[in-house]
Tab-separated table of C-alpha atoms and ligand atoms in Angstrom:
chain	number	residue	atom	x	y	z
A	1	MET	CA	30.979	53.918	26.627
A	2	THR	CA	31.995	50.387	27.484
A	3	ASP	CA	30.833	47.685	25.115
A	4	ILE	CA	29.230	44.807	27.047
A	5	ILE	CA	29.912	41.809	24.846
A	6	ASP	CA	26.651	39.872	24.571
A	7	GLY	CA	27.775	36.247	24.419
A	8	LYS	CA	24.186	34.997	24.521
A	9	LYS	CA	23.266	36.924	21.373
A	10	ILE	CA	26.468	36.067	19.499
A	11	ALA	CA	26.037	32.378	20.409
A	12	ALA	CA	22.372	32.447	19.341
A	13	ASP	CA	23.335	33.930	15.960
A	14	LEU	CA	26.036	31.296	15.523
A	15	LYS	CA	23.585	28.495	16.367
A	16	GLU	CA	21.109	29.903	13.879
A	17	SER	CA	23.695	29.801	11.102
A	18	ILE	CA	24.746	26.269	12.160
A	19	ALA	CA	21.092	25.142	11.921
A	20	GLN	CA	20.875	26.568	8.400
A	21	ASP	CA	24.114	24.839	7.480
A	22	VAL	CA	22.917	21.475	8.890
A	23	ALA	CA	19.614	21.759	7.009
A	24	GLN	CA	21.545	21.836	3.731
A	25	MET	CA	23.821	18.877	4.487
A	26	ASP	CA	23.275	15.401	3.012
A	27	THR	CA	24.343	13.685	6.237
A	28	THR	CA	22.958	14.360	9.701
A	29	PRO	CA	25.867	15.291	11.968
A	30	GLY	CA	26.032	13.147	15.121
A	31	LEU	CA	27.526	13.977	18.509
A	32	ALA	CA	28.185	11.305	21.142
A	33	VAL	CA	28.521	12.335	24.769
A	34	ILE	CA	29.947	9.969	27.351
A	35	LEU	CA	29.003	10.742	30.931
A	36	VAL	CA	30.545	8.739	33.767
A	37	GLY	CA	29.117	8.859	37.286
A	38	ASP	CA	26.497	11.063	38.916
A	39	ASP	CA	28.080	14.517	39.275
A	40	PRO	CA	24.998	16.821	39.189
A	41	ALA	CA	26.802	19.684	37.387
A	42	SER	CA	28.033	17.306	34.661
A	43	HIS	CA	24.487	15.980	34.190
A	44	VAL	CA	23.220	19.537	33.672
A	45	TYR	CA	26.040	20.323	31.185
A	46	VAL	CA	25.311	17.138	29.201
A	47	LYS	CA	21.568	17.818	29.162
A	48	ASN	CA	22.215	21.336	27.831
A	49	LYS	CA	24.539	20.024	25.129
A	50	ILE	CA	21.977	17.448	23.997
A	51	LEU	CA	19.182	20.038	23.907
A	52	ALA	CA	21.419	22.388	21.903
A	53	CYS	CA	22.113	19.565	19.406
A	54	GLU	CA	18.394	18.935	18.933
A	55	LYS	CA	17.716	22.603	18.246
A	56	VAL	CA	20.168	22.780	15.334
A	57	GLY	CA	19.397	19.338	13.858
A	58	ILE	CA	22.442	17.431	15.171
A	59	LYS	CA	21.646	13.880	16.300
A	60	SER	CA	22.914	13.124	19.781
A	61	PHE	CA	24.059	9.815	21.206
A	62	GLU	CA	24.435	9.481	24.939
A	63	ALA	CA	26.372	6.872	26.892
A	64	ARG	CA	25.714	7.104	30.629
A	65	MET	CA	28.130	4.951	32.543
A	66	PRO	CA	28.054	4.110	36.262
A	67	LYS	CA	30.479	5.784	38.676
A	68	LYS	CA	32.305	2.459	39.078
A	69	ALA	CA	32.823	1.922	35.336
A	70	THR	CA	36.354	0.757	34.570
A	71	GLN	CA	38.947	2.355	32.307
A	72	TYR	CA	38.523	-0.592	29.969
A	73	GLU	CA	34.707	-0.263	29.785
A	74	ILE	CA	34.862	3.444	28.969
A	75	ALA	CA	37.645	2.920	26.438
A	76	ALA	CA	35.445	0.260	24.770
A	77	GLU	CA	32.549	2.737	24.593
A	78	ILE	CA	34.822	5.354	22.988
A	79	GLU	CA	36.059	2.814	20.480
A	80	ALA	CA	32.491	1.821	19.576
A	81	PHE	CA	31.722	5.480	18.850
A	82	ASN	CA	34.982	5.784	16.891
A	83	ASP	CA	33.693	2.960	14.655
A	84	ASN	CA	30.120	4.265	14.374
A	85	PRO	CA	29.720	6.092	11.024
A	86	ASN	CA	26.689	8.029	12.324
A	87	VAL	CA	28.806	9.609	15.057
A	88	HIS	CA	31.024	12.465	13.870
A	89	GLY	CA	31.940	14.002	17.210
A	90	ILE	CA	32.776	12.379	20.550
A	91	LEU	CA	32.947	14.162	23.849
A	92	LEU	CA	33.993	12.681	27.176
A	93	GLN	CA	32.387	14.870	29.834
A	94	LEU	CA	35.067	15.909	32.316
A	95	PRO	CA	35.857	15.487	35.124
A	96	VAL	CA	35.594	11.704	35.355
A	97	PRO	CA	35.755	9.837	38.703
A	98	ASP	CA	39.201	9.779	40.360
A	99	HIS	CA	39.992	6.100	39.702
A	100	LEU	CA	40.032	6.781	35.933
A	101	ASP	CA	42.910	8.141	33.830
A	102	SER	CA	41.053	10.885	31.942
A	103	GLU	CA	44.032	11.846	29.784
A	104	ALA	CA	44.431	8.267	28.511
A	105	LEU	CA	40.696	8.084	27.776
A	106	VAL	CA	40.677	11.372	25.852
A	107	GLN	CA	43.558	10.100	23.728
A	108	LYS	CA	41.410	7.093	22.722
A	109	ILE	CA	39.077	9.420	20.812
A	110	ALA	CA	39.755	9.362	17.069
A	111	PRO	CA	41.294	12.796	16.323
A	112	HIS	CA	38.835	13.508	13.495
A	113	LYS	CA	35.967	13.021	16.002
A	114	ASP	CA	37.651	14.892	18.873
A	115	VAL	CA	35.269	17.875	19.060
A	116	ASP	CA	36.841	19.093	22.317
A	117	GLY	CA	40.181	19.435	20.501
A	118	LEU	CA	42.095	17.731	23.318
A	119	THR	CA	43.876	14.900	21.517
A	120	ILE	CA	47.584	15.181	20.815
A	121	ALA	CA	46.882	15.368	17.073
A	122	ASN	CA	44.542	18.354	17.360
A	123	ALA	CA	46.624	20.165	20.002
A	124	GLY	CA	49.684	19.584	17.792
A	125	LYS	CA	47.972	21.021	14.725
A	126	LEU	CA	46.997	24.131	16.670
A	127	PHE	CA	50.544	24.501	17.990
A	128	LEU	CA	52.086	24.075	14.553
A	129	GLY	CA	49.514	26.288	12.840
A	130	ILE	CA	48.305	23.458	10.600
A	131	GLU	CA	44.760	24.107	9.407
A	132	GLY	CA	41.935	21.581	9.554
A	133	GLY	CA	42.259	20.463	13.176
A	134	LEU	CA	39.518	20.721	15.790
A	135	VAL	CA	40.111	23.602	18.215
A	136	PRO	CA	38.919	23.524	21.868
A	137	CYS	CA	35.483	25.129	22.152
A	138	THR	CA	35.887	27.738	24.911
A	139	PRO	CA	39.023	29.397	23.464
A	140	GLN	CA	37.460	29.288	19.994
A	141	GLY	CA	34.344	31.002	21.363
A	142	SER	CA	36.415	33.547	23.295
A	143	LEU	CA	38.274	34.501	20.122
A	144	LEU	CA	34.952	35.061	18.342
A	145	LEU	CA	33.907	37.402	21.167
A	146	ILE	CA	37.182	39.338	20.888
A	147	LYS	CA	36.722	39.607	17.131
A	148	SER	CA	33.183	40.901	17.642
A	149	VAL	CA	34.696	44.094	19.050
A	150	LEU	CA	38.182	44.242	17.487
A	151	ASP	CA	38.693	44.200	13.720
A	152	ASN	CA	42.429	43.725	13.798
A	153	LEU	CA	44.300	41.987	16.602
A	154	SER	CA	47.706	42.211	14.940
A	155	GLY	CA	50.422	43.622	17.183
A	156	LEU	CA	48.198	43.944	20.249
A	157	ASN	CA	49.473	42.840	23.641
A	158	ALA	CA	47.389	39.907	24.853
A	159	VAL	CA	47.656	38.470	28.352
A	160	VAL	CA	46.073	35.120	29.169
A	161	ILE	CA	45.871	34.280	32.877
A	162	GLY	CA	45.764	30.493	33.181
A	163	ARG	CA	47.710	27.783	31.345
A	164	SER	CA	45.394	24.766	31.334
A	165	ASN	CA	45.350	22.429	28.334
A	166	LEU	CA	41.601	22.977	28.119
A	167	PHE	CA	41.726	26.747	27.912
A	168	GLY	CA	44.847	28.822	28.625
A	169	LYS	CA	47.307	27.139	26.263
A	170	PRO	CA	44.980	26.905	23.229
A	171	MET	CA	43.725	30.465	23.852
A	172	ALA	CA	47.289	31.778	23.804
A	173	GLN	CA	47.962	29.847	20.608
A	174	LEU	CA	44.891	31.288	18.868
A	175	LEU	CA	45.914	34.828	19.850
A	176	LEU	CA	49.436	34.176	18.587
A	177	GLN	CA	47.946	33.089	15.250
A	178	GLU	CA	46.198	36.464	15.160
A	179	ASN	CA	49.656	38.074	15.503
A	180	CYS	CA	49.160	39.263	19.059
A	181	THR	CA	52.155	39.520	21.369
A	182	VAL	CA	51.081	36.940	23.931
A	183	THR	CA	51.972	36.545	27.602
A	184	ILE	CA	50.717	33.493	29.489
A	185	ALA	CA	50.445	34.103	33.239
A	186	HIS	CA	49.874	31.466	35.921
A	187	SER	CA	50.108	30.864	39.661
A	188	ARG	CA	53.892	31.453	39.734
A	189	THR	CA	53.817	34.664	37.701
A	190	LYS	CA	55.445	37.639	39.390
A	191	ASN	CA	54.045	41.178	39.053
A	192	LEU	CA	50.768	39.958	37.597
A	193	LYS	CA	49.078	43.298	38.121
A	194	GLU	CA	51.771	45.139	36.107
A	195	ILE	CA	51.656	42.516	33.350
A	196	CYS	CA	47.873	42.895	33.088
A	197	GLN	CA	48.163	46.687	33.000
A	198	ASN	CA	49.992	46.285	29.683
A	199	ALA	CA	47.270	44.129	28.089
A	200	ASP	CA	45.214	45.408	25.179
A	201	ILE	CA	43.404	42.074	25.411
A	202	LEU	CA	43.104	40.506	28.858
A	203	VAL	CA	41.723	36.981	29.169
A	204	ALA	CA	41.211	35.607	32.679
A	205	ALA	CA	40.729	31.858	33.171
A	206	VAL	CA	41.715	31.036	36.723
A	207	GLY	CA	38.631	30.172	38.758
A	208	ARG	CA	39.164	32.777	41.515
A	209	GLU	CA	36.350	35.148	42.356
A	210	LYS	CA	36.981	38.760	41.208
A	211	MET	CA	40.754	38.294	41.313
A	212	VAL	CA	41.427	40.824	38.532
A	213	LYS	CA	40.883	44.279	40.026
A	214	GLY	CA	39.851	47.455	38.249
A	215	ASP	CA	43.321	49.020	38.496
A	216	TRP	CA	44.825	45.972	36.707
A	217	ILE	CA	42.973	46.936	33.524
A	218	LYS	CA	44.626	49.091	30.846
A	219	PRO	CA	42.248	51.897	29.846
A	220	GLY	CA	40.515	50.841	26.620
A	221	ALA	CA	41.334	47.131	26.979
A	222	CYS	CA	39.152	44.257	25.787
A	223	VAL	CA	38.487	42.003	28.802
A	224	ILE	CA	37.331	38.396	28.417
A	225	ASP	CA	36.275	36.748	31.667
A	226	VAL	CA	36.252	32.962	31.400
A	227	GLY	CA	36.073	32.142	35.108
A	228	ILE	CA	32.922	30.772	36.661
A	229	ASN	CA	32.764	31.133	40.424
A	230	ARG	CA	29.875	30.709	42.828
A	231	MET	CA	29.752	33.477	45.423
A	232	GLU	CA	28.585	33.062	49.015
A	233	ASN	CA	25.185	34.507	48.070
A	234	GLY	CA	24.778	31.701	45.509
A	235	LYS	CA	25.183	33.951	42.448
A	236	LEU	CA	27.803	33.393	39.753
A	237	CYS	CA	30.693	35.739	39.096
A	238	GLY	CA	33.840	35.711	37.018
A	239	ASP	CA	37.549	36.141	37.706
A	240	VAL	CA	37.302	39.877	37.008
A	241	ASP	CA	35.872	42.502	39.360
A	242	TYR	CA	33.276	43.460	36.769
A	243	ASP	CA	31.909	46.650	38.372
A	244	ALA	CA	35.403	48.120	38.665
A	245	ALA	CA	36.672	46.815	35.316
A	246	ILE	CA	33.743	48.267	33.388
A	247	GLU	CA	35.036	51.744	34.297
A	248	LYS	CA	38.331	51.073	32.492
A	249	ALA	CA	37.666	48.555	29.714
A	250	GLN	CA	36.546	49.382	26.202
A	251	ALA	CA	34.759	46.039	25.994
A	252	ILE	CA	34.050	43.320	28.565
A	253	THR	CA	32.192	40.014	28.837
A	254	PRO	CA	29.708	39.562	31.682
A	255	VAL	CA	29.467	36.407	33.814
A	256	PRO	CA	27.069	34.773	33.209
A	257	GLY	CA	26.130	35.562	29.606
A	258	GLY	CA	29.590	36.083	28.129
A	259	VAL	CA	31.943	33.215	27.307
A	260	GLY	CA	29.690	30.419	28.661
A	261	PRO	CA	27.097	30.360	25.842
A	262	MET	CA	29.875	30.380	23.217
A	263	THR	CA	31.278	27.056	24.433
A	264	ILE	CA	28.215	25.048	23.422
A	265	ALA	CA	27.796	26.960	20.148
A	266	CYS	CA	31.408	26.134	19.212
A	267	LEU	CA	30.883	22.495	20.188
A	268	LEU	CA	28.033	22.342	17.663
A	269	GLN	CA	30.228	24.078	15.094
A	270	ASN	CA	33.037	21.559	15.662
A	271	THR	CA	30.570	18.667	15.252
A	272	VAL	CA	29.382	20.037	11.917
A	273	LYS	CA	32.990	20.558	10.826
A	274	ALA	CA	33.820	16.948	11.807
A	275	ALA	CA	30.794	15.677	9.855
A	276	LYS	CA	31.820	17.640	6.765
A	277	ASN	CA	35.357	16.227	6.985
A	278	ALA	CA	34.145	12.623	7.424
B	1	LIG	P1	42.444	25.111	35.742
B	1	LIG	O1	42.839	23.927	34.956
B	1	LIG	O2	42.218	24.978	37.208
B	1	LIG	O3	43.561	26.241	35.504
B	1	LIG	C1	43.596	27.401	36.257
B	1	LIG	C2	44.821	28.190	35.894
B	1	LIG	O4	44.846	29.363	36.715
B	1	LIG	C3	46.143	27.449	36.125
B	1	LIG	O5	46.981	27.599	35.010
B	1	LIG	C4	46.721	28.138	37.352
B	1	LIG	O6	48.139	28.231	37.348
B	1	LIG	C5	46.163	29.539	37.224
B	1	LIG	N1	46.131	30.217	38.515
B	1	LIG	C6	45.696	29.743	39.703
B	1	LIG	N2	45.851	30.670	40.668
B	1	LIG	C7	46.405	31.745	40.085
B	1	LIG	C8	46.828	33.014	40.548
B	1	LIG	N3	46.707	33.359	41.819
B	1	LIG	N4	47.359	33.874	39.667
B	1	LIG	C9	47.504	33.543	38.373
B	1	LIG	N5	47.124	32.364	37.867
B	1	LIG	C10	46.579	31.466	38.706
B	1	LIG	O7	41.117	25.770	35.173
B	1	LIG	P2	40.511	25.870	33.667
B	1	LIG	O8	39.904	24.576	33.291
B	1	LIG	O9	41.499	26.495	32.746
B	1	LIG	O10	39.333	26.899	33.948
B	1	LIG	C11	39.580	28.187	34.476
B	1	LIG	C12	38.261	28.854	34.828
B	1	LIG	O11	37.502	28.971	33.621
B	1	LIG	C13	37.376	28.087	35.798
B	1	LIG	O12	36.649	29.009	36.591
B	1	LIG	C14	36.422	27.342	34.896
B	1	LIG	O13	35.175	27.067	35.530
B	1	LIG	C15	36.242	28.340	33.795
B	1	LIG	N6	35.860	27.747	32.507
B	1	LIG	C16	34.740	28.225	31.917
B	1	LIG	C17	34.332	27.691	30.714
B	1	LIG	C18	33.098	28.238	30.068
B	1	LIG	O14	32.499	27.599	29.227
B	1	LIG	N7	32.702	29.468	30.387
B	1	LIG	C19	35.051	26.671	30.112
B	1	LIG	C20	36.228	26.229	30.707
B	1	LIG	C21	36.620	26.779	31.920
B	1	LIG	P3	49.097	26.921	37.495
B	1	LIG	O15	49.071	26.273	36.155
B	1	LIG	O16	50.414	27.504	37.853
B	1	LIG	O17	48.476	26.069	38.557
């Protein structure tokens, strides 16, 4: 029988253990979130992050900046949080309005407070296999989901579809650290179906509704669906054709309720880690 990986439950358990951890700390971990503009989805994401902080005892700091805020003004806000000893984690909610250089802004975040793991220092540590860096939240959460169903990843073929800095590249790196044989696929990849058919672990992070078909799945594979797509009927679905894939996979994440809840839980975990390292 296929194992439906319950991301909600695994994230709830993780948050519970984070809350216990925070309760025993001498310092109160602090997370600062910078939100620029009025994108409704970003406002919802930030609200959820702040609520999640409250529930585990992390203090949140919020900087809401107008849509017309300049690069300089946002950089100044980041630097103020860099200097604030009560703030241990800083997150710039992406995307930011088009006139801003988001990459340059992210690189202003002090690496030890970079809870999204997107600075050159943290990405470099992950690439070099140096411990102690902050790892991007969604790949970190996805790995926890994989490990919830697989004891030993060593030697398994892992295919990651998507090569973004936010997800695909760090996910591939984490799987490599687990001694998987990793293939990174992207929009120019040839024979994607055949490549996927060889995957013991298949991770899809593209953003295309039900792109991965049932006959792309190796029987017994572990399938992690990172994509979030809104269908015509208004409901959410992933990058994997779930109903077909469930017939082939040994384990699979649903959308919603799979990877999504893990992202916030890992953000809280990174904030606590940053506070402990401060
Ligand atoms: P992204 O930056 O747009 O990257 C998408 C990747 O998919 C790119 O590497 C692109 O290849 C590749 N791609 C596009 N079309 C393809 C095709 N036909 N075949 C194979 N590969 C293809 O997106 P992202 O930020 O990584 O996010 C990916 C998805 O995950 C989105 O749906 C996003 O909403 C979701 N997501 C969810 C969470 C969560 O918390 N659950 C977190 C992050 C992201 P090229 O590089 O060649 O263009």
